[in-house]
mmCIF file with all atom_site columns, C-alpha atoms in Angstrom:
data_model
loop_
_atom_site.group_PDB
_atom_site.id
_atom_site.type_symbol
_atom_site.label_atom_id
_atom_site.label_alt_id
_atom_site.label_comp_id
_atom_site.label_asym_id
_atom_site.label_entity_id
_atom_site.label_seq_id
_atom_site.pdbx_PDB_ins_code
_atom_site.Cartn_x
_atom_site.Cartn_y
_atom_site.Cartn_z
_atom_site.occupancy
_atom_site.B_iso_or_equiv
_atom_site.pdbx_formal_charge
_atom_site.auth_seq_id
_atom_site.auth_comp_id
_atom_site.auth_asym_id
_atom_site.auth_atom_id
_atom_site.pdbx_PDB_model_num
ATOM 1   C CA . UNK A 1 1   ? 2.488   -2.952  22.765  1.00 88.00 ? 1377 UNK A CA 1
ATOM 2   C CA . UNK A 1 2   ? 4.078   -0.238  20.445  1.00 89.00 ? 1378 UNK A CA 1
ATOM 3   C CA . UNK A 1 3   ? 4.608   -2.807  17.706  1.00 88.00 ? 1379 UNK A CA 1
ATOM 4   C CA . UNK A 1 4   ? 1.087   -4.145  17.880  1.00 91.00 ? 1380 UNK A CA 1
ATOM 5   C CA . UNK A 1 5   ? -0.342  -0.512  17.651  1.00 93.00 ? 1381 UNK A CA 1
ATOM 6   C CA . UNK A 1 6   ? 2.036   0.150   14.711  1.00 90.00 ? 1382 UNK A CA 1
ATOM 7   C CA . UNK A 1 7   ? 0.799   -2.986  12.922  1.00 92.00 ? 1383 UNK A CA 1
ATOM 8   C CA . UNK A 1 8   ? -2.815  -2.005  13.464  1.00 94.00 ? 1384 UNK A CA 1
ATOM 9   C CA . UNK A 1 9   ? -2.172  1.364   12.143  1.00 93.00 ? 1385 UNK A CA 1
ATOM 10  C CA . UNK A 1 10  ? -0.438  -0.018  9.077   1.00 92.00 ? 1386 UNK A CA 1
ATOM 11  C CA . UNK A 1 11  ? -3.270  -2.467  8.450   1.00 94.00 ? 1387 UNK A CA 1
ATOM 12  C CA . UNK A 1 12  ? -5.838  0.461   8.585   1.00 95.00 ? 1388 UNK A CA 1
ATOM 13  C CA . UNK A 1 13  ? -3.749  2.668   6.181   1.00 92.00 ? 1389 UNK A CA 1
ATOM 14  C CA . UNK A 1 14  ? -3.486  -0.281  3.831   1.00 90.00 ? 1390 UNK A CA 1
ATOM 15  C CA . UNK A 1 15  ? -7.265  -0.763  4.028   1.00 92.00 ? 1391 UNK A CA 1
ATOM 16  C CA . UNK A 1 16  ? -7.782  2.924   3.354   1.00 91.00 ? 1392 UNK A CA 1
ATOM 17  C CA . UNK A 1 17  ? -5.614  2.898   0.338   1.00 88.00 ? 1393 UNK A CA 1
ATOM 18  C CA . UNK A 1 18  ? -7.283  -0.304  -0.893  1.00 86.00 ? 1394 UNK A CA 1
ATOM 19  C CA . UNK A 1 19  ? -10.648 1.017   -0.418  1.00 88.00 ? 1395 UNK A CA 1
ATOM 20  C CA . UNK A 1 20  ? -9.873  4.208   -2.253  1.00 88.00 ? 1396 UNK A CA 1
ATOM 21  C CA . UNK A 1 21  ? -8.319  2.316   -5.234  1.00 83.00 ? 1397 UNK A CA 1
ATOM 22  C CA . UNK A 1 22  ? -11.379 0.003   -5.315  1.00 83.00 ? 1398 UNK A CA 1
ATOM 23  C CA . UNK A 1 23  ? -13.842 3.026   -5.402  1.00 85.00 ? 1399 UNK A CA 1
ATOM 24  C CA . UNK A 1 24  ? -11.861 4.789   -8.112  1.00 82.00 ? 1400 UNK A CA 1
ATOM 25  C CA . UNK A 1 25  ? -11.635 1.517   -10.056 1.00 78.00 ? 1401 UNK A CA 1
ATOM 26  C CA . UNK A 1 26  ? -15.423 1.071   -9.923  1.00 80.00 ? 1402 UNK A CA 1
ATOM 27  C CA . UNK A 1 27  ? -15.843 4.670   -11.051 1.00 82.00 ? 1403 UNK A CA 1
ATOM 28  C CA . UNK A 1 28  ? -13.873 4.047   -14.195 1.00 78.00 ? 1404 UNK A CA 1
ATOM 29  C CA . UNK A 1 29  ? -15.285 0.642   -14.907 1.00 72.00 ? 1405 UNK A CA 1
ATOM 30  C CA . UNK A 1 30  ? -18.886 1.687   -15.213 1.00 68.00 ? 1406 UNK A CA 1
ATOM 31  C CA . UNK A 1 31  ? -22.126 2.202   -13.302 1.00 70.00 ? 1407 UNK A CA 1
ATOM 32  C CA . UNK A 1 32  ? -23.167 -1.532  -13.403 1.00 76.00 ? 1408 UNK A CA 1
ATOM 33  C CA . UNK A 1 33  ? -20.535 -2.908  -11.148 1.00 74.00 ? 1409 UNK A CA 1
ATOM 34  C CA . UNK A 1 34  ? -21.842 -5.247  -8.338  1.00 78.00 ? 1410 UNK A CA 1
ATOM 35  C CA . UNK A 1 35  ? -19.502 -6.399  -5.732  1.00 78.00 ? 1411 UNK A CA 1
ATOM 36  C CA . UNK A 1 36  ? -20.351 -9.442  -3.249  1.00 81.00 ? 1412 UNK A CA 1
ATOM 37  C CA . UNK A 1 37  ? -19.662 -8.976  0.448   1.00 86.00 ? 1413 UNK A CA 1
ATOM 38  C CA . UNK A 1 38  ? -16.978 -11.693 0.227   1.00 82.00 ? 1414 UNK A CA 1
ATOM 39  C CA . UNK A 1 39  ? -15.106 -9.767  -2.521  1.00 81.00 ? 1415 UNK A CA 1
ATOM 40  C CA . UNK A 1 40  ? -15.095 -6.572  -0.384  1.00 85.00 ? 1416 UNK A CA 1
ATOM 41  C CA . UNK A 1 41  ? -13.795 -8.554  2.620   1.00 87.00 ? 1417 UNK A CA 1
ATOM 42  C CA . UNK A 1 42  ? -11.104 -10.101 0.354   1.00 86.00 ? 1418 UNK A CA 1
ATOM 43  C CA . UNK A 1 43  ? -10.089 -6.652  -0.808  1.00 87.00 ? 1419 UNK A CA 1
ATOM 44  C CA . UNK A 1 44  ? -9.857  -5.377  2.715   1.00 90.00 ? 1420 UNK A CA 1
ATOM 45  C CA . UNK A 1 45  ? -7.798  -8.365  3.780   1.00 91.00 ? 1421 UNK A CA 1
ATOM 46  C CA . UNK A 1 46  ? -5.530  -8.100  0.813   1.00 89.00 ? 1422 UNK A CA 1
ATOM 47  C CA . UNK A 1 47  ? -5.119  -4.365  1.406   1.00 91.00 ? 1423 UNK A CA 1
ATOM 48  C CA . UNK A 1 48  ? -4.455  -4.919  5.017   1.00 93.00 ? 1424 UNK A CA 1
ATOM 49  C CA . UNK A 1 49  ? -1.632  -7.430  4.399   1.00 94.00 ? 1425 UNK A CA 1
ATOM 50  C CA . UNK A 1 50  ? -0.152  -5.042  1.841   1.00 90.00 ? 1426 UNK A CA 1
ATOM 51  C CA . UNK A 1 51  ? -0.258  -2.296  4.546   1.00 90.00 ? 1427 UNK A CA 1
ATOM 52  C CA . UNK A 1 52  ? 1.511   -4.703  7.034   1.00 92.00 ? 1428 UNK A CA 1
ATOM 53  C CA . UNK A 1 53  ? 4.347   -5.391  4.449   1.00 92.00 ? 1429 UNK A CA 1
ATOM 54  C CA . UNK A 1 54  ? 5.410   -1.719  4.832   1.00 87.00 ? 1430 UNK A CA 1
ATOM 55  C CA . UNK A 1 55  ? 6.425   -2.693  8.352   1.00 88.00 ? 1431 UNK A CA 1
ATOM 56  C CA . UNK A 1 56  ? 9.344   -4.505  6.696   1.00 86.00 ? 1432 UNK A CA 1
ATOM 57  C CA . UNK A 1 57  ? 11.070  -1.162  6.122   1.00 82.00 ? 1433 UNK A CA 1
ATOM 58  C CA . UNK A 1 58  ? 10.933  -0.355  9.808   1.00 84.00 ? 1434 UNK A CA 1
ATOM 59  C CA . UNK A 1 59  ? 11.638  -3.680  11.488  1.00 87.00 ? 1435 UNK A CA 1
ATOM 60  C CA . UNK A 1 60  ? 14.122  -5.486  9.267   1.00 86.00 ? 1436 UNK A CA 1
ATOM 61  C CA . UNK A 1 61  ? 17.809  -4.293  9.043   1.00 84.00 ? 1437 UNK A CA 1
ATOM 62  C CA . UNK A 1 62  ? 18.756  -5.149  5.557   1.00 85.00 ? 1438 UNK A CA 1
ATOM 63  C CA . UNK A 1 63  ? 19.562  -3.049  2.446   1.00 82.00 ? 1439 UNK A CA 1
ATOM 64  C CA . UNK A 1 64  ? 16.835  -0.914  1.164   1.00 77.00 ? 1440 UNK A CA 1
ATOM 65  C CA . UNK A 1 65  ? 16.813  -2.584  -2.198  1.00 81.00 ? 1441 UNK A CA 1
ATOM 66  C CA . UNK A 1 66  ? 16.461  -5.980  -0.720  1.00 87.00 ? 1442 UNK A CA 1
ATOM 67  C CA . UNK A 1 67  ? 13.545  -4.821  1.400   1.00 84.00 ? 1443 UNK A CA 1
ATOM 68  C CA . UNK A 1 68  ? 12.020  -3.128  -1.730  1.00 84.00 ? 1444 UNK A CA 1
ATOM 69  C CA . UNK A 1 69  ? 12.314  -6.405  -3.657  1.00 87.00 ? 1445 UNK A CA 1
ATOM 70  C CA . UNK A 1 70  ? 10.836  -8.393  -0.711  1.00 90.00 ? 1446 UNK A CA 1
ATOM 71  C CA . UNK A 1 71  ? 7.992   -5.826  -0.345  1.00 88.00 ? 1447 UNK A CA 1
ATOM 72  C CA . UNK A 1 72  ? 7.347   -6.097  -4.091  1.00 88.00 ? 1448 UNK A CA 1
ATOM 73  C CA . UNK A 1 73  ? 7.224   -9.868  -4.246  1.00 90.00 ? 1449 UNK A CA 1
ATOM 74  C CA . UNK A 1 74  ? 4.942   -10.087 -1.219  1.00 92.00 ? 1450 UNK A CA 1
ATOM 75  C CA . UNK A 1 75  ? 2.601   -7.386  -2.787  1.00 88.00 ? 1451 UNK A CA 1
ATOM 76  C CA . UNK A 1 76  ? 2.571   -9.030  -6.066  1.00 85.00 ? 1452 UNK A CA 1
ATOM 77  C CA . UNK A 1 77  ? 1.939   -12.567 -4.601  1.00 86.00 ? 1453 UNK A CA 1
ATOM 78  C CA . UNK A 1 78  ? -0.992  -11.014 -2.489  1.00 87.00 ? 1454 UNK A CA 1
ATOM 79  C CA . UNK A 1 79  ? -2.417  -9.325  -5.532  1.00 81.00 ? 1455 UNK A CA 1
ATOM 80  C CA . UNK A 1 80  ? -2.153  -12.615 -7.688  1.00 79.00 ? 1456 UNK A CA 1
ATOM 81  C CA . UNK A 1 81  ? -3.759  -14.592 -4.842  1.00 82.00 ? 1457 UNK A CA 1
ATOM 82  C CA . UNK A 1 82  ? -6.704  -12.038 -4.617  1.00 79.00 ? 1458 UNK A CA 1
ATOM 83  C CA . UNK A 1 83  ? -7.027  -12.189 -8.425  1.00 75.00 ? 1459 UNK A CA 1
ATOM 84  C CA . UNK A 1 84  ? -7.192  -15.988 -8.314  1.00 74.00 ? 1460 UNK A CA 1
ATOM 85  C CA . UNK A 1 85  ? -9.934  -15.574 -5.602  1.00 70.00 ? 1461 UNK A CA 1
ATOM 86  C CA . UNK A 1 86  ? -11.869 -13.135 -7.637  1.00 67.00 ? 1462 UNK A CA 1
ATOM 87  C CA . UNK A 1 87  ? -11.755 -15.341 -10.798 1.00 64.00 ? 1463 UNK A CA 1
ATOM 88  C CA . UNK A 1 88  ? -11.010 -12.239 -12.905 1.00 52.00 ? 1464 UNK A CA 1
ATOM 89  C CA . UNK A 1 89  ? -13.259 -13.282 -15.859 1.00 49.00 ? 1465 UNK A CA 1
ATOM 90  C CA . UNK A 1 90  ? -16.371 -12.980 -13.665 1.00 49.00 ? 1466 UNK A CA 1
ATOM 91  C CA . UNK A 1 91  ? -15.522 -9.729  -11.921 1.00 45.00 ? 1467 UNK A CA 1
ATOM 92  C CA . UNK A 1 92  ? -15.606 -6.374  -13.648 1.00 46.00 ? 1468 UNK A CA 1
ATOM 93  C CA . UNK A 1 93  ? -13.112 -4.815  -11.184 1.00 45.00 ? 1469 UNK A CA 1
ATOM 94  C CA . UNK A 1 94  ? -10.087 -6.961  -10.569 1.00 50.00 ? 1470 UNK A CA 1
ATOM 95  C CA . UNK A 1 95  ? -6.470  -6.449  -9.787  1.00 52.00 ? 1471 UNK A CA 1
ATOM 96  C CA . UNK A 1 96  ? -4.529  -7.317  -12.837 1.00 64.00 ? 1472 UNK A CA 1
ATOM 97  C CA . UNK A 1 97  ? -0.742  -7.164  -12.579 1.00 65.00 ? 1473 UNK A CA 1
ATOM 98  C CA . UNK A 1 98  ? -0.293  -4.217  -14.889 1.00 73.00 ? 1474 UNK A CA 1
ATOM 99  C CA . UNK A 1 99  ? -2.901  -2.335  -13.057 1.00 74.00 ? 1475 UNK A CA 1
ATOM 100 C CA . UNK A 1 100 ? -1.265  -3.254  -9.779  1.00 73.00 ? 1476 UNK A CA 1
ATOM 101 C CA . UNK A 1 101 ? 2.081   -2.168  -10.998 1.00 78.00 ? 1477 UNK A CA 1
ATOM 102 C CA . UNK A 1 102 ? 0.591   1.308   -11.955 1.00 82.00 ? 1478 UNK A CA 1
ATOM 103 C CA . UNK A 1 103 ? -0.898  1.677   -8.488  1.00 79.00 ? 1479 UNK A CA 1
ATOM 104 C CA . UNK A 1 104 ? 2.308   0.436   -6.756  1.00 81.00 ? 1480 UNK A CA 1
ATOM 105 C CA . UNK A 1 105 ? 4.230   3.146   -8.656  1.00 85.00 ? 1481 UNK A CA 1
ATOM 106 C CA . UNK A 1 106 ? 1.901   5.922   -7.706  1.00 85.00 ? 1482 UNK A CA 1
ATOM 107 C CA . UNK A 1 107 ? 1.916   5.005   -4.020  1.00 79.00 ? 1483 UNK A CA 1
ATOM 108 C CA . UNK A 1 108 ? 5.758   4.861   -4.055  1.00 79.00 ? 1484 UNK A CA 1
ATOM 109 C CA . UNK A 1 109 ? 5.939   8.233   -5.656  1.00 85.00 ? 1485 UNK A CA 1
ATOM 110 C CA . UNK A 1 110 ? 3.608   9.400   -2.951  1.00 80.00 ? 1486 UNK A CA 1
ATOM 111 C CA . UNK A 1 111 ? 5.803   7.771   -0.261  1.00 76.00 ? 1487 UNK A CA 1
ATOM 112 C CA . UNK A 1 112 ? 8.951   9.278   -1.690  1.00 78.00 ? 1488 UNK A CA 1
ATOM 113 C CA . UNK A 1 113 ? 7.359   12.689  -1.778  1.00 85.00 ? 1489 UNK A CA 1
ATOM 114 C CA . UNK A 1 114 ? 6.230   12.360  1.837   1.00 81.00 ? 1490 UNK A CA 1
ATOM 115 C CA . UNK A 1 115 ? 9.722   11.081  2.931   1.00 79.00 ? 1491 UNK A CA 1
ATOM 116 C CA . UNK A 1 116 ? 11.422  13.853  1.020   1.00 84.00 ? 1492 UNK A CA 1
ATOM 117 C CA . UNK A 1 117 ? 9.271   16.535  2.928   1.00 88.00 ? 1493 UNK A CA 1
ATOM 118 C CA . UNK A 1 118 ? 10.008  14.891  6.216   1.00 83.00 ? 1494 UNK A CA 1
ATOM 119 C CA . UNK A 1 119 ? 13.700  14.941  5.555   1.00 86.00 ? 1495 UNK A CA 1
ATOM 120 C CA . UNK A 1 120 ? 13.604  18.587  4.487   1.00 91.00 ? 1496 UNK A CA 1
ATOM 121 C CA . UNK A 1 121 ? 11.763  19.519  7.701   1.00 92.00 ? 1497 UNK A CA 1
ATOM 122 C CA . UNK A 1 122 ? 14.155  17.548  9.907   1.00 91.00 ? 1498 UNK A CA 1
ATOM 123 C CA . UNK A 1 123 ? 17.268  19.113  8.122   1.00 92.00 ? 1499 UNK A CA 1
ATOM 124 C CA . UNK A 1 124 ? 15.701  22.642  8.504   1.00 91.00 ? 1500 UNK A CA 1
ATOM 125 C CA . UNK A 1 125 ? 15.310  21.969  12.257  1.00 92.00 ? 1501 UNK A CA 1
ATOM 126 C CA . UNK A 1 126 ? 18.819  20.831  12.497  1.00 92.00 ? 1502 UNK A CA 1
ATOM 127 C CA . UNK A 1 127 ? 20.089  23.836  10.753  1.00 90.00 ? 1503 UNK A CA 1
ATOM 128 C CA . UNK A 1 128 ? 18.106  26.101  13.094  1.00 89.00 ? 1504 UNK A CA 1
ATOM 129 C CA . UNK A 1 129 ? 19.597  24.451  16.125  1.00 89.00 ? 1505 UNK A CA 1
ATOM 130 C CA . UNK A 1 130 ? 23.098  24.733  14.571  1.00 88.00 ? 1506 UNK A CA 1
ATOM 131 C CA . UNK A 1 131 ? 22.631  28.352  14.028  1.00 86.00 ? 1507 UNK A CA 1
ATOM 132 C CA . UNK A 1 132 ? 21.493  28.988  17.585  1.00 81.00 ? 1508 UNK A CA 1
ATOM 133 C CA . UNK A 1 133 ? 24.414  27.104  19.138  1.00 68.00 ? 1509 UNK A CA 1
#
C-alpha cells in the first residue's frame, strides 16, 4: 500500500511540474495559444509518467549514474512520444528536445538543492546527538 501511495504522489508531483511548465511556456509563446482538451490530457499523462520515473531512484538498487541514464532515456522517450502526438508544426507550445533538456537541467538543479538541504539537516541532527552523548 505504501508503494501505491508513493507512486500516486510521484504522479501528482509530475503533473504539477508539467502543468507549471506548460503555463510558463504559454506565457512566453504569446497570448493566442489554444490547447485542445486532448493535448492537455496528453501533457498530464506525459508529466505523470515522468514523475513516476523518479521512483527508479528509490526502488532500483543500481549505481546512481545508471539510474540517471535510465531516467534520462525514459524521459526523453516520453517527451519525443508526446511531441509526435502533438505534431509540433501545428501546435505553438510543444516540447522540443532542447527545451526539454533545459527544463530537465533546471529540475535536477532544484532536486540537488533540495537533497543538499536534507543532507545538511540530517547531518546537523546527527552532530547534535553526538554532542549530547
